[in-house]
Short mmCIF file of C-alpha atoms and ligand atoms in Angstrom, two decimals:
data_model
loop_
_atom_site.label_atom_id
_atom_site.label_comp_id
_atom_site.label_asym_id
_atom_site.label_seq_id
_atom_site.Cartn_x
_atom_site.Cartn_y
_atom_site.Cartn_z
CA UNK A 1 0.00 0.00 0.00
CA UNK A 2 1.17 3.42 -0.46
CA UNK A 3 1.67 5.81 2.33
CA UNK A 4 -0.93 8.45 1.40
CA UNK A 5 -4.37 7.25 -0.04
CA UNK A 6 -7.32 9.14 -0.81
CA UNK A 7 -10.38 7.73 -1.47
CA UNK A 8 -14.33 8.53 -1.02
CA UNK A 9 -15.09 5.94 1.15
CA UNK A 10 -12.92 3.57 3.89
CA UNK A 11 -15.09 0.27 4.80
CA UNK A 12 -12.69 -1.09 8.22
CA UNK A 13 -13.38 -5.13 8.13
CA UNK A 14 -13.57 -7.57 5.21
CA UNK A 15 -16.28 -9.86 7.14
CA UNK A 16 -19.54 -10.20 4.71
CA UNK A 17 -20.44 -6.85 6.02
CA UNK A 18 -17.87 -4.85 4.74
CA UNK A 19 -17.46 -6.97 1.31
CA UNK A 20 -20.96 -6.81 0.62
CA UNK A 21 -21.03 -2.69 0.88
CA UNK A 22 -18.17 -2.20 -0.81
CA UNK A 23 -19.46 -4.30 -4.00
CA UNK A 24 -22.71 -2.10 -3.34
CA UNK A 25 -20.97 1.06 -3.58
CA UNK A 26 -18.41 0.35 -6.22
CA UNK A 27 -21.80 -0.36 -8.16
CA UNK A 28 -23.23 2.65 -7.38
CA UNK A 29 -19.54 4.03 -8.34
CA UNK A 30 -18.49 5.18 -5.46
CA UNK A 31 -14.74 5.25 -4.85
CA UNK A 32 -13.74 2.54 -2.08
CA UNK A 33 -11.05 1.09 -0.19
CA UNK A 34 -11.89 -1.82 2.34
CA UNK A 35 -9.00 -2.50 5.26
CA UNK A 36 -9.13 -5.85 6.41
CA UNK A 37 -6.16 -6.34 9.88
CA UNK A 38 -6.54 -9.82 8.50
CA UNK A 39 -7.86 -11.60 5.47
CA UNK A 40 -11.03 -11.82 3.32
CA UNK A 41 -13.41 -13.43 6.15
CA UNK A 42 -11.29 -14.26 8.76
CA UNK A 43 -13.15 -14.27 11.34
CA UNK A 44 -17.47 -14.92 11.68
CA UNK A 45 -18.19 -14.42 8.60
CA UNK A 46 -15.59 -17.67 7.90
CA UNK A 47 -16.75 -19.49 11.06
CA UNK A 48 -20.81 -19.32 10.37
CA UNK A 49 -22.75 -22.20 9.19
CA UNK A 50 -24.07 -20.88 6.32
CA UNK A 51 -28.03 -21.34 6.95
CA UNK A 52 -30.38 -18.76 4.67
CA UNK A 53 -33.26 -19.36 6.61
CA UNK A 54 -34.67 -17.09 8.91
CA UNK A 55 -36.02 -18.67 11.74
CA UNK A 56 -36.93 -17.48 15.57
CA UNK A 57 -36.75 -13.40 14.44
CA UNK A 58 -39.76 -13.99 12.22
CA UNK A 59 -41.77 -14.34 15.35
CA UNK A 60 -40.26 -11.73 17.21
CA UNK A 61 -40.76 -7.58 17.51
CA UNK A 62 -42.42 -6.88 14.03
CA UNK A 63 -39.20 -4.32 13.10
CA UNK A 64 -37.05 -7.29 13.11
CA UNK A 65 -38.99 -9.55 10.97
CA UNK A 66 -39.55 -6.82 8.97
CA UNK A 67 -35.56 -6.85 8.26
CA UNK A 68 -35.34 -10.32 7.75
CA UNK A 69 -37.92 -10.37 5.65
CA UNK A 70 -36.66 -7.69 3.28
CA UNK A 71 -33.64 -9.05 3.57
CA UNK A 72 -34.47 -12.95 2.78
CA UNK A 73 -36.58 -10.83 -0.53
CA UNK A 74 -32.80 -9.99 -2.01
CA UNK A 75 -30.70 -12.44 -0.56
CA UNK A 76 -30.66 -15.12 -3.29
CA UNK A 77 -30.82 -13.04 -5.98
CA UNK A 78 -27.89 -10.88 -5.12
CA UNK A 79 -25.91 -14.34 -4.01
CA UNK A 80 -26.83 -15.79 -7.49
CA UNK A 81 -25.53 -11.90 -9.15
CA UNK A 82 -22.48 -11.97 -6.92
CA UNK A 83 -21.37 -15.89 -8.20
CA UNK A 84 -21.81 -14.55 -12.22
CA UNK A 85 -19.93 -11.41 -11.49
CA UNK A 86 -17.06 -12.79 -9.33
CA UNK A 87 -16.79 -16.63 -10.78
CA UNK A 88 -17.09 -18.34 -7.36
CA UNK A 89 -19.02 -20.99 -6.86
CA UNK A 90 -20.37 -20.91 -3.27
CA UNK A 91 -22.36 -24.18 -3.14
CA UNK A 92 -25.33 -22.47 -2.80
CA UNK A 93 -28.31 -25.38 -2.21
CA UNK A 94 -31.50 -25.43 -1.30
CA UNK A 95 -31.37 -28.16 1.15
CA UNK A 96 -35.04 -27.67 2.85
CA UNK A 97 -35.52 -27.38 6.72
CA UNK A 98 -37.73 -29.71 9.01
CA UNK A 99 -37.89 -28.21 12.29
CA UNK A 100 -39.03 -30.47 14.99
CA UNK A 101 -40.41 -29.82 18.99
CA UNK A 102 -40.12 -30.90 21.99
CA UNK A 103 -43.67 -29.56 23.91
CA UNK A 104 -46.43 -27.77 22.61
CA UNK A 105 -45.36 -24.50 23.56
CA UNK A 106 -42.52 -25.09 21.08
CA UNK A 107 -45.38 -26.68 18.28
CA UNK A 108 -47.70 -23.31 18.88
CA UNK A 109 -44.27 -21.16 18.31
CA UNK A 110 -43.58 -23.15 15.01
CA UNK A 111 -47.39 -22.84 13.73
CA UNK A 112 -46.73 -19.07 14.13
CA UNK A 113 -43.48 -18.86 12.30
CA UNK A 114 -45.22 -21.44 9.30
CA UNK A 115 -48.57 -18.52 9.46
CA UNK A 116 -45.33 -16.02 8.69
CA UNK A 117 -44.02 -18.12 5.49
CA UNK A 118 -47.65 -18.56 4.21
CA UNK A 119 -48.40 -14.83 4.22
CA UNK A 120 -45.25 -14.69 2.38
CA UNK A 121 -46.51 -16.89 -0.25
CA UNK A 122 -43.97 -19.43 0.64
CA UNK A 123 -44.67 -23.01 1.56
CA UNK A 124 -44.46 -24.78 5.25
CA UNK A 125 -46.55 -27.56 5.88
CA UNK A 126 -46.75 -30.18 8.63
CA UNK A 127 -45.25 -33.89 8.25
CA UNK A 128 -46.28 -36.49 10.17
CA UNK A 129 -45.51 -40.67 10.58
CA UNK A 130 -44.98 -41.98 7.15
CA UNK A 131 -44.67 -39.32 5.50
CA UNK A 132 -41.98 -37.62 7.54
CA UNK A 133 -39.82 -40.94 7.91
CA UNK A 134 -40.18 -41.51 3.83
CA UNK A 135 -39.09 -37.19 3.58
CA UNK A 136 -36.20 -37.99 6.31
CA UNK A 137 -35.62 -41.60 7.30
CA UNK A 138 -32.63 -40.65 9.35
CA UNK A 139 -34.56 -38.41 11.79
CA UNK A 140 -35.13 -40.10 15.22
CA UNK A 141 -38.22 -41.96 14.68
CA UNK A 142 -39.28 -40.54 17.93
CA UNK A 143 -40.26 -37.36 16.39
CA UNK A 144 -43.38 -38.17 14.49
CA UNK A 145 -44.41 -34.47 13.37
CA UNK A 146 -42.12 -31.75 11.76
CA UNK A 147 -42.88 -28.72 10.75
CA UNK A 148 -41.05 -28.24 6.41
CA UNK A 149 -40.47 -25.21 5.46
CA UNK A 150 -38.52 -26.19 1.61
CA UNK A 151 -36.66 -22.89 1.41
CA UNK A 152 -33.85 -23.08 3.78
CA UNK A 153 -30.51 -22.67 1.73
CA UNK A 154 -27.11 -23.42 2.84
CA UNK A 155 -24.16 -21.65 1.49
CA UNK A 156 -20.42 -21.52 2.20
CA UNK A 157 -19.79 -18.68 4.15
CA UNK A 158 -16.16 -17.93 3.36
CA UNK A 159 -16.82 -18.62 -0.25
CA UNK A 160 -19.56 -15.84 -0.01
CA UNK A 161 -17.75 -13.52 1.42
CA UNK A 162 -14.97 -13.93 -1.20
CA UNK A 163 -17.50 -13.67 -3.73
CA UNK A 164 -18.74 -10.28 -2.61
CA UNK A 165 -14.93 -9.36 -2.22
CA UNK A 166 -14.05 -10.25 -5.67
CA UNK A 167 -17.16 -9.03 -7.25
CA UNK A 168 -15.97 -5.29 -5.45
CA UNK A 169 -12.62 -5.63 -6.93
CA UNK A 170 -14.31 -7.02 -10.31
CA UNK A 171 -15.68 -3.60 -10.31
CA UNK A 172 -13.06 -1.39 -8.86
CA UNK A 173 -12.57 -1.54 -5.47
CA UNK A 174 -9.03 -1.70 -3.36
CA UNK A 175 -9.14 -4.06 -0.50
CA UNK A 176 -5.84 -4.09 1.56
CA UNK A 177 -5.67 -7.19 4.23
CA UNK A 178 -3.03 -7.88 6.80
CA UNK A 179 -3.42 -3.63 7.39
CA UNK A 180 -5.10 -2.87 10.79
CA UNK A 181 -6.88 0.53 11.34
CA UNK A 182 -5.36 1.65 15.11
CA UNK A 183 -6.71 5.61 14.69
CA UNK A 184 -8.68 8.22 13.25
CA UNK A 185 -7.68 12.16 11.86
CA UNK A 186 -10.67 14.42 12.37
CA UNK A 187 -11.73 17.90 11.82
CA UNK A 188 -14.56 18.85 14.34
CA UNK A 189 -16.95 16.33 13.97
CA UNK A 190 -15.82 15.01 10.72
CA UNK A 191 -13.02 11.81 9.97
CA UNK A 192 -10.46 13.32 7.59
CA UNK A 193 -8.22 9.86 7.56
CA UNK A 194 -8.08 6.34 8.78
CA UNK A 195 -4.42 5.40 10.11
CA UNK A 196 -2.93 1.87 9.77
CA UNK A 197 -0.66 -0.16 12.18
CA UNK A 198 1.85 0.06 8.89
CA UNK A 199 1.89 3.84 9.33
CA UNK A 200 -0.35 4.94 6.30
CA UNK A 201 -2.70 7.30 6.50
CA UNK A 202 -5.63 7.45 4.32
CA UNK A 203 -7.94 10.40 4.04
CA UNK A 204 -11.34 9.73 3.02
CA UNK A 205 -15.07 11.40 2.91
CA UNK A 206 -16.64 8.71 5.06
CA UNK A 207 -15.78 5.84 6.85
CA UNK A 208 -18.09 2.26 7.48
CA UNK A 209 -17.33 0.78 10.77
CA UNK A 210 -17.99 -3.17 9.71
CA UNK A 211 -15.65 -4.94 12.38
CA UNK A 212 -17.69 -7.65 14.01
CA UNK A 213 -17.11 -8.28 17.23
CA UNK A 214 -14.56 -5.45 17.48
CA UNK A 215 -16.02 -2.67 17.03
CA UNK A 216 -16.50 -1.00 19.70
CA UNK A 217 -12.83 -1.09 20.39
CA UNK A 218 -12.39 0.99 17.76
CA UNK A 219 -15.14 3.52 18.14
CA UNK A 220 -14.12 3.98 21.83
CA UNK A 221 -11.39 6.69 20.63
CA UNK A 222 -13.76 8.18 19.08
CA UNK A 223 -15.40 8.92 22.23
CA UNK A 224 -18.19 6.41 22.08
CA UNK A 225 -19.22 2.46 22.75
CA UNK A 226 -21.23 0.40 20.68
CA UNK A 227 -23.21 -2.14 22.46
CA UNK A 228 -21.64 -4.99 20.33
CA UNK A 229 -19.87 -7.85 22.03
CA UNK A 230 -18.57 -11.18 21.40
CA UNK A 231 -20.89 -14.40 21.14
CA UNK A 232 -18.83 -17.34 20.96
CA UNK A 233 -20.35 -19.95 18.68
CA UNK A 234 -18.51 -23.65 18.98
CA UNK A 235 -19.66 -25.44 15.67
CA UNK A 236 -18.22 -28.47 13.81
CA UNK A 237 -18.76 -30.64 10.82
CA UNK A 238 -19.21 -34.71 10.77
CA UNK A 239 -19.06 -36.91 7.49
CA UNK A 240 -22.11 -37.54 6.18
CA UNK A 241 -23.14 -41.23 6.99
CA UNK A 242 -23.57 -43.59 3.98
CA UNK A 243 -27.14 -42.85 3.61
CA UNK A 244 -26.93 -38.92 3.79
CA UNK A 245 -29.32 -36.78 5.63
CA UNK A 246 -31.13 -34.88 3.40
CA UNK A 247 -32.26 -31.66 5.39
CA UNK A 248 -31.56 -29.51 7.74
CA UNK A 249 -32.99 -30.49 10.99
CA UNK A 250 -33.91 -27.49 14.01
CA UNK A 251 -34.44 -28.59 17.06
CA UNK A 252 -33.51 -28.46 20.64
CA UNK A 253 -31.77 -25.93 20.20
CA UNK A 254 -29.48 -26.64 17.33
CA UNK A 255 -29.16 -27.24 13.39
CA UNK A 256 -27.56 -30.00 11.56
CA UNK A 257 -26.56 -28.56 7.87
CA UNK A 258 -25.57 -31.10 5.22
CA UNK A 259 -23.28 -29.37 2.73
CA UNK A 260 -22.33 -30.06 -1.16
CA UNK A 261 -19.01 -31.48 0.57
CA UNK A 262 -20.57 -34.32 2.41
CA UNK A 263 -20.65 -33.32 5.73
CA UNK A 264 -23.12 -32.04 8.13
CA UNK A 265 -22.42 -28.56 10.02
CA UNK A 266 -23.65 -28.93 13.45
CA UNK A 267 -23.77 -25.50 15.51
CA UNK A 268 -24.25 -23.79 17.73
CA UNK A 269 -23.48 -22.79 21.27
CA UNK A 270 -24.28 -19.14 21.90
CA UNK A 271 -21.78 -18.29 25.12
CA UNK A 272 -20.67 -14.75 26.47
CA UNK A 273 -16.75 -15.55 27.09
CA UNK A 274 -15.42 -12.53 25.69
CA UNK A 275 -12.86 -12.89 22.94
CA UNK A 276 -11.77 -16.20 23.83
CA UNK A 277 -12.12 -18.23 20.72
CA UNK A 278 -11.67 -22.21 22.41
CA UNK A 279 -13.79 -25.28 21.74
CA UNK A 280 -14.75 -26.64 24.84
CA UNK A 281 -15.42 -30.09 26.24
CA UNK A 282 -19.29 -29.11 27.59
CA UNK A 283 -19.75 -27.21 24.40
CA UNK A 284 -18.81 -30.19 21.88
CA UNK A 285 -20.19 -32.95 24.29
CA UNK A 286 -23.66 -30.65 23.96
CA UNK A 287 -23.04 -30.42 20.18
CA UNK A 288 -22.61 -33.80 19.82
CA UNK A 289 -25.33 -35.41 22.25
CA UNK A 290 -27.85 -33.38 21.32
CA UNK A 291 -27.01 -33.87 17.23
CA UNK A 292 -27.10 -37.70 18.17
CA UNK A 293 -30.39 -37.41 19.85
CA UNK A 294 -31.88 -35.87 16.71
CA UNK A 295 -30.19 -38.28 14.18
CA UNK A 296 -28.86 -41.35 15.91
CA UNK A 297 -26.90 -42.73 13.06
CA UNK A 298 -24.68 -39.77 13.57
CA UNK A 299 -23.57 -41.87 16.50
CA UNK A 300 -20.72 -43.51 14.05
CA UNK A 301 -20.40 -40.62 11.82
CA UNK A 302 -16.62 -39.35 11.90
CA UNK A 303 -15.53 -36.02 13.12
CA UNK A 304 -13.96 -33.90 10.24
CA UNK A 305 -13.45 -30.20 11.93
CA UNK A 306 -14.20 -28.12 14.70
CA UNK A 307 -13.80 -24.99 15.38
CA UNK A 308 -15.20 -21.92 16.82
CA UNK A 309 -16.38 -18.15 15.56
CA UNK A 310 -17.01 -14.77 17.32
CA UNK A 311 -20.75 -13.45 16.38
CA UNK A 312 -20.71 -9.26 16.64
CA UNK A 313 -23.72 -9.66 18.99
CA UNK A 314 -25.59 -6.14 20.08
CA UNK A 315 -27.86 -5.86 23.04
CA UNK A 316 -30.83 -6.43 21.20
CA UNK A 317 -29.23 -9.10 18.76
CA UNK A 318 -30.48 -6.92 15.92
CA UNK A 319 -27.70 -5.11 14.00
CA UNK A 320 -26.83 -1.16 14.06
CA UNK A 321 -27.09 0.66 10.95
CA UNK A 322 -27.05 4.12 10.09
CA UNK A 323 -24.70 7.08 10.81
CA UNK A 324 -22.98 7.28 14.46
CA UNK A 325 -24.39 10.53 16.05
CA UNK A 326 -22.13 13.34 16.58
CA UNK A 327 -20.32 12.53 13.79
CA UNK A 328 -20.79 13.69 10.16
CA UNK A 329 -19.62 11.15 8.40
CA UNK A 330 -19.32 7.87 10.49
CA UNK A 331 -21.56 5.45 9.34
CA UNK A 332 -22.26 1.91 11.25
CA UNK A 333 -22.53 -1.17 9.78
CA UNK A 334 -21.71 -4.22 12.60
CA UNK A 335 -23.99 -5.97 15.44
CA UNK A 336 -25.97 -8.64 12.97
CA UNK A 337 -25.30 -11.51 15.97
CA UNK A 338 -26.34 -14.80 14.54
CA UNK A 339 -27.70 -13.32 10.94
CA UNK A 340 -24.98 -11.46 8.96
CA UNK A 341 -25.40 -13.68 5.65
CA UNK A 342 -28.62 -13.56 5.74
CA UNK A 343 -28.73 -9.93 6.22
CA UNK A 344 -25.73 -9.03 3.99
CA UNK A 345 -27.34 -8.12 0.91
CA UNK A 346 -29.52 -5.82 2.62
CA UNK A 347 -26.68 -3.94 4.70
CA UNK A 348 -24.60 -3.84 1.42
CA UNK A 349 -27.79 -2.03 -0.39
CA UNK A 350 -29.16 -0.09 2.30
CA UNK A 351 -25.51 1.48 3.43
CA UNK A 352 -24.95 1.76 0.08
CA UNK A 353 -27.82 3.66 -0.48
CA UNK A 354 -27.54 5.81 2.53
CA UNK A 355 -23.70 6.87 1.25
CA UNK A 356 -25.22 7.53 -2.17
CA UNK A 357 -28.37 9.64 -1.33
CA UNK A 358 -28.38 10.39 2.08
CA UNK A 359 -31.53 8.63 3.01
CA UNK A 360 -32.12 6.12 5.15
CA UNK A 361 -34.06 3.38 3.58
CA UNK A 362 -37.17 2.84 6.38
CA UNK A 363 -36.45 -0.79 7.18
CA UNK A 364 -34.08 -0.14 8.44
CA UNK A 365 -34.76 3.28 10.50
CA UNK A 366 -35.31 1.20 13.33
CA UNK A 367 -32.09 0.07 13.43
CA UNK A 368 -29.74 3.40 14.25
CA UNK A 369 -27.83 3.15 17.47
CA UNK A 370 -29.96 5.57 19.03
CA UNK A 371 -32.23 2.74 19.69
CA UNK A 372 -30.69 1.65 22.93
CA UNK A 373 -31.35 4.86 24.79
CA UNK A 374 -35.24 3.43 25.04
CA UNK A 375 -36.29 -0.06 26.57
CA UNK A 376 -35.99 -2.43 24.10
CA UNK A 377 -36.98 -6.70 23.36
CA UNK A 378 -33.68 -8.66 22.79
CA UNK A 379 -33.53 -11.06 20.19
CA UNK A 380 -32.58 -13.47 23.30
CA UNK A 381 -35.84 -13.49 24.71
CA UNK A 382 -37.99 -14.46 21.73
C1 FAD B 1 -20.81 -20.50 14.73
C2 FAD B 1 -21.53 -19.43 13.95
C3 FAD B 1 -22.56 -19.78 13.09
C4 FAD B 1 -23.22 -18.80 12.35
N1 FAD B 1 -24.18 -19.17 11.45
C5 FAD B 1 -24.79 -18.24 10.67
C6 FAD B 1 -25.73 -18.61 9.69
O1 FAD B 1 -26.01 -19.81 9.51
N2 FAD B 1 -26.35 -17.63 8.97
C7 FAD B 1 -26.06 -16.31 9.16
O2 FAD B 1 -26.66 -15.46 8.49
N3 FAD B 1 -25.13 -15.92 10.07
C8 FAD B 1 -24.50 -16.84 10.83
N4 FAD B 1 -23.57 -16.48 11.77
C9 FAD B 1 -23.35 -15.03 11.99
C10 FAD B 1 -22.44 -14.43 10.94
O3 FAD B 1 -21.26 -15.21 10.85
C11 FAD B 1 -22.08 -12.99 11.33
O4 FAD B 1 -23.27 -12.25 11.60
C12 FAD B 1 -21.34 -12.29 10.20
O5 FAD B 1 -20.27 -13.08 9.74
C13 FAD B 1 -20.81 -10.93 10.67
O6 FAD B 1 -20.06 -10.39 9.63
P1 FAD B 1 -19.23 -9.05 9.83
O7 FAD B 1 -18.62 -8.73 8.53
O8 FAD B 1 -20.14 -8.02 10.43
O9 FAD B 1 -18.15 -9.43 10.96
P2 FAD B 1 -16.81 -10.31 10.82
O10 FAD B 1 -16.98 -11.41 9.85
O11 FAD B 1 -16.38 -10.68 12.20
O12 FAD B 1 -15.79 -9.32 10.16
C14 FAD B 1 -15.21 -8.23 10.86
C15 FAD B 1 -13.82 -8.05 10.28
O13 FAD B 1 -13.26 -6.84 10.82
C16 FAD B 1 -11.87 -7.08 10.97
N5 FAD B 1 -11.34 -6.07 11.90
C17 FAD B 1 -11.63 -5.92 13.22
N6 FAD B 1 -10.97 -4.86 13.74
C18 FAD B 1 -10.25 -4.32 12.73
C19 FAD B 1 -9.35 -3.21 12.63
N7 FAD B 1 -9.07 -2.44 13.69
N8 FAD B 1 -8.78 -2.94 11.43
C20 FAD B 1 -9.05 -3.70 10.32
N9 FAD B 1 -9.88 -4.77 10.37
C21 FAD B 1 -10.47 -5.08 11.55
C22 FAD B 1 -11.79 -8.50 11.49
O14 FAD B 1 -10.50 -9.07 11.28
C23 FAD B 1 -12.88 -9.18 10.66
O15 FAD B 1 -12.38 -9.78 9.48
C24 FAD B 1 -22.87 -17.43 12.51
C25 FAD B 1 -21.81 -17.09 13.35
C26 FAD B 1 -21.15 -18.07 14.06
C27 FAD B 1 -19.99 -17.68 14.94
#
């Protein structure tokens, strides 16, 4: 990199957040440089599961199944735009979800999300006996009802993120990695330049905060906190036995994802640890019991990674977007928890948009930082 860079926009972070707004903007033709202390994806947006399927949120405080909603509308479309534009295939798959319960309070929370999907236009219908053991003949044959709801997609995460990456630079855009942003130049209330651990300084128009789980480390120089912390999520992936599982199965807590590669993601814990990044015995034995209990065959399946990923988790569990107040041109992008793919088109257009005209598209008014100054229902709780 060289040591003075000017650009319109600096996007800190190349998770799916960042990538996705830079491709946005350099579409929109916007001038862009994205500053990754890392690489591409290194660090949730590598370590999700990959699930397009919004699940829980649909149910929840009608702003945030709003968002999901618009952002479920775009989400294949621009993955689909993004794989013709950049070349990468991301085993994208419609693999179908059948989401099982445990009491009826858990049934009468399902027949609610299903009532969401049919007003949608979109299909979920019950399964029962027969018919679910012919659909999934590896499920437990102690669950005799499941809900289907056919659209659930899996995708690799990493190879999205790359994909939204590549597409950017397809179209223009600079994205530096292994060059962490450690400061800020400012005139009054306005960022002048970003400065890099290498000793660069670039000067920009705006800047996108889009670092995950770190982000409010970053933001604290600049005299305010975000409430975004870490939400450690252990995951891992089994072969797939010799007769595969064919969907994804939610319950108890969980999902079991099978992927083009012949495995089945299993995830996740959801555990307030801070930064620390270790797979645990409790959180793989609960992983692995609990998978088991679902799909006993999995008993002999063998064990082909683990590993572990850092969700940017806000108090609410709903993302912050929008511009930071007091500042002119600080705009925040981080905080999507357990949903960043399937939100990603939607933060790439909307911050997009918001850079390009100024306005703040109204799904996702809700959503500015101001928010947590009034009482407010965490995702949690749903
Ligand atoms: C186990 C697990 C399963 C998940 N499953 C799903 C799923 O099925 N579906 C779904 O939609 N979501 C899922 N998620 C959530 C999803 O991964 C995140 O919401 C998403 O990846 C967040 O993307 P991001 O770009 O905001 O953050 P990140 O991907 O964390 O990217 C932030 C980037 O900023 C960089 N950075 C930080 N500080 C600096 C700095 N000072 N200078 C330069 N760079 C910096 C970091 O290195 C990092 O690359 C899952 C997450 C986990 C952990």
């Amino acid at each position: 990199m060289h040591k003075n860079l000017t650009t319109d926009v600096v996007i800190i972070g190349a998770g799916v957040s960042g990538c996705s707004i830079a491709y946005q903007l350099r579409k929109a033709g916007v001038d862009v440089i994205v500053v990754e202390r890392e690489e591409i994806a290194a660090e949730a947006s590598s370590a999700a599961a990959g699930l397009l399927s919004p699940a829980g949120v649909l149910t929840g405080p009608a702003d945030g199944a709003n968002l999901y909603l618009a952002g479920w509308s775009i989400i294949l479309d621009t993955i689909a735009e993004i794989v013709r534009v950049s070349g990468i295939d991301v085993e994208c798959r419609q693999v179908g979800g059948l989401h099982v319960f445990t009491d009826e309070n858990e049934r009468a929370h399902l027949e609610r999300y299903a009532e969401v999907w049919r007003t949608q236009g979109s299909e979920a219908t019950w399964l029962a006996d027969d018919q679910l053991q012919q659909e999934e003949p590896l499920l437990n044959a102690h669950y005799t009802t499941a809900l289907s709801v056919p659209l659930a997609t899996s995708i690799r995460p990493r190879l999205v993120t790359q994909a939204y990456a590549e597409s950017a630079r397809a179209l223009g855009a600079h994205i530096y990695e292994h060059t962490e942003v450690t400061g800020f130049q400012w005139h009054k209330q306005s960022i002048t330049g970003v400065e890099t651990a290498n000793g660069e300084t670039i000067h920009c128009g705006r800047v996108v905060i889009a670092t995950g789980a770190w982000s409010s480390q970053l933001t604290e120089q600049l005299g305010f906190t975000l409430p975004v912390f870490p939400s450690r999520g252990q995951i891992l992936a089994l072969q797939q036995p010799e007769q595969p599982l064919q969907h994804t199965i939610f319950g108890k807590g969980l999902y079991l994802v099978p992927k083009v590669d012949q495995t089945i993601y299993i995830g996740a814990t959801r555990e307030h640890v801070g930064f620390d990044k270790s797979n645990t015995a409790g959180g793989i034995a609960w992983l692995l019991s609990t998978a088991i209990s679902l799909v006993p065959t999995l008993e002999q399946a063998a064990i082909a990674k683990i590993w572990t990923g850092l969700r940017p988790m806000s108090e609410d569990g709903f993302p912050i977007l929008g511009y930071a107040p007091n500042w002119e041109n600080i705009i925040l992008a981080t905080g999507h928890g357990a949903g960043g793919f399937e939100l990603s088109a939607l933060t790439g257009r909307t911050i997009a948009d918001l850079i390009t005209t100024g306005q703040l598209t109204p799904v996702i008014q809700p959503f500015g930082l101001a928010r947590f100054n009034k009482p407010t229902t965490s995702i949690e709780e749903i």
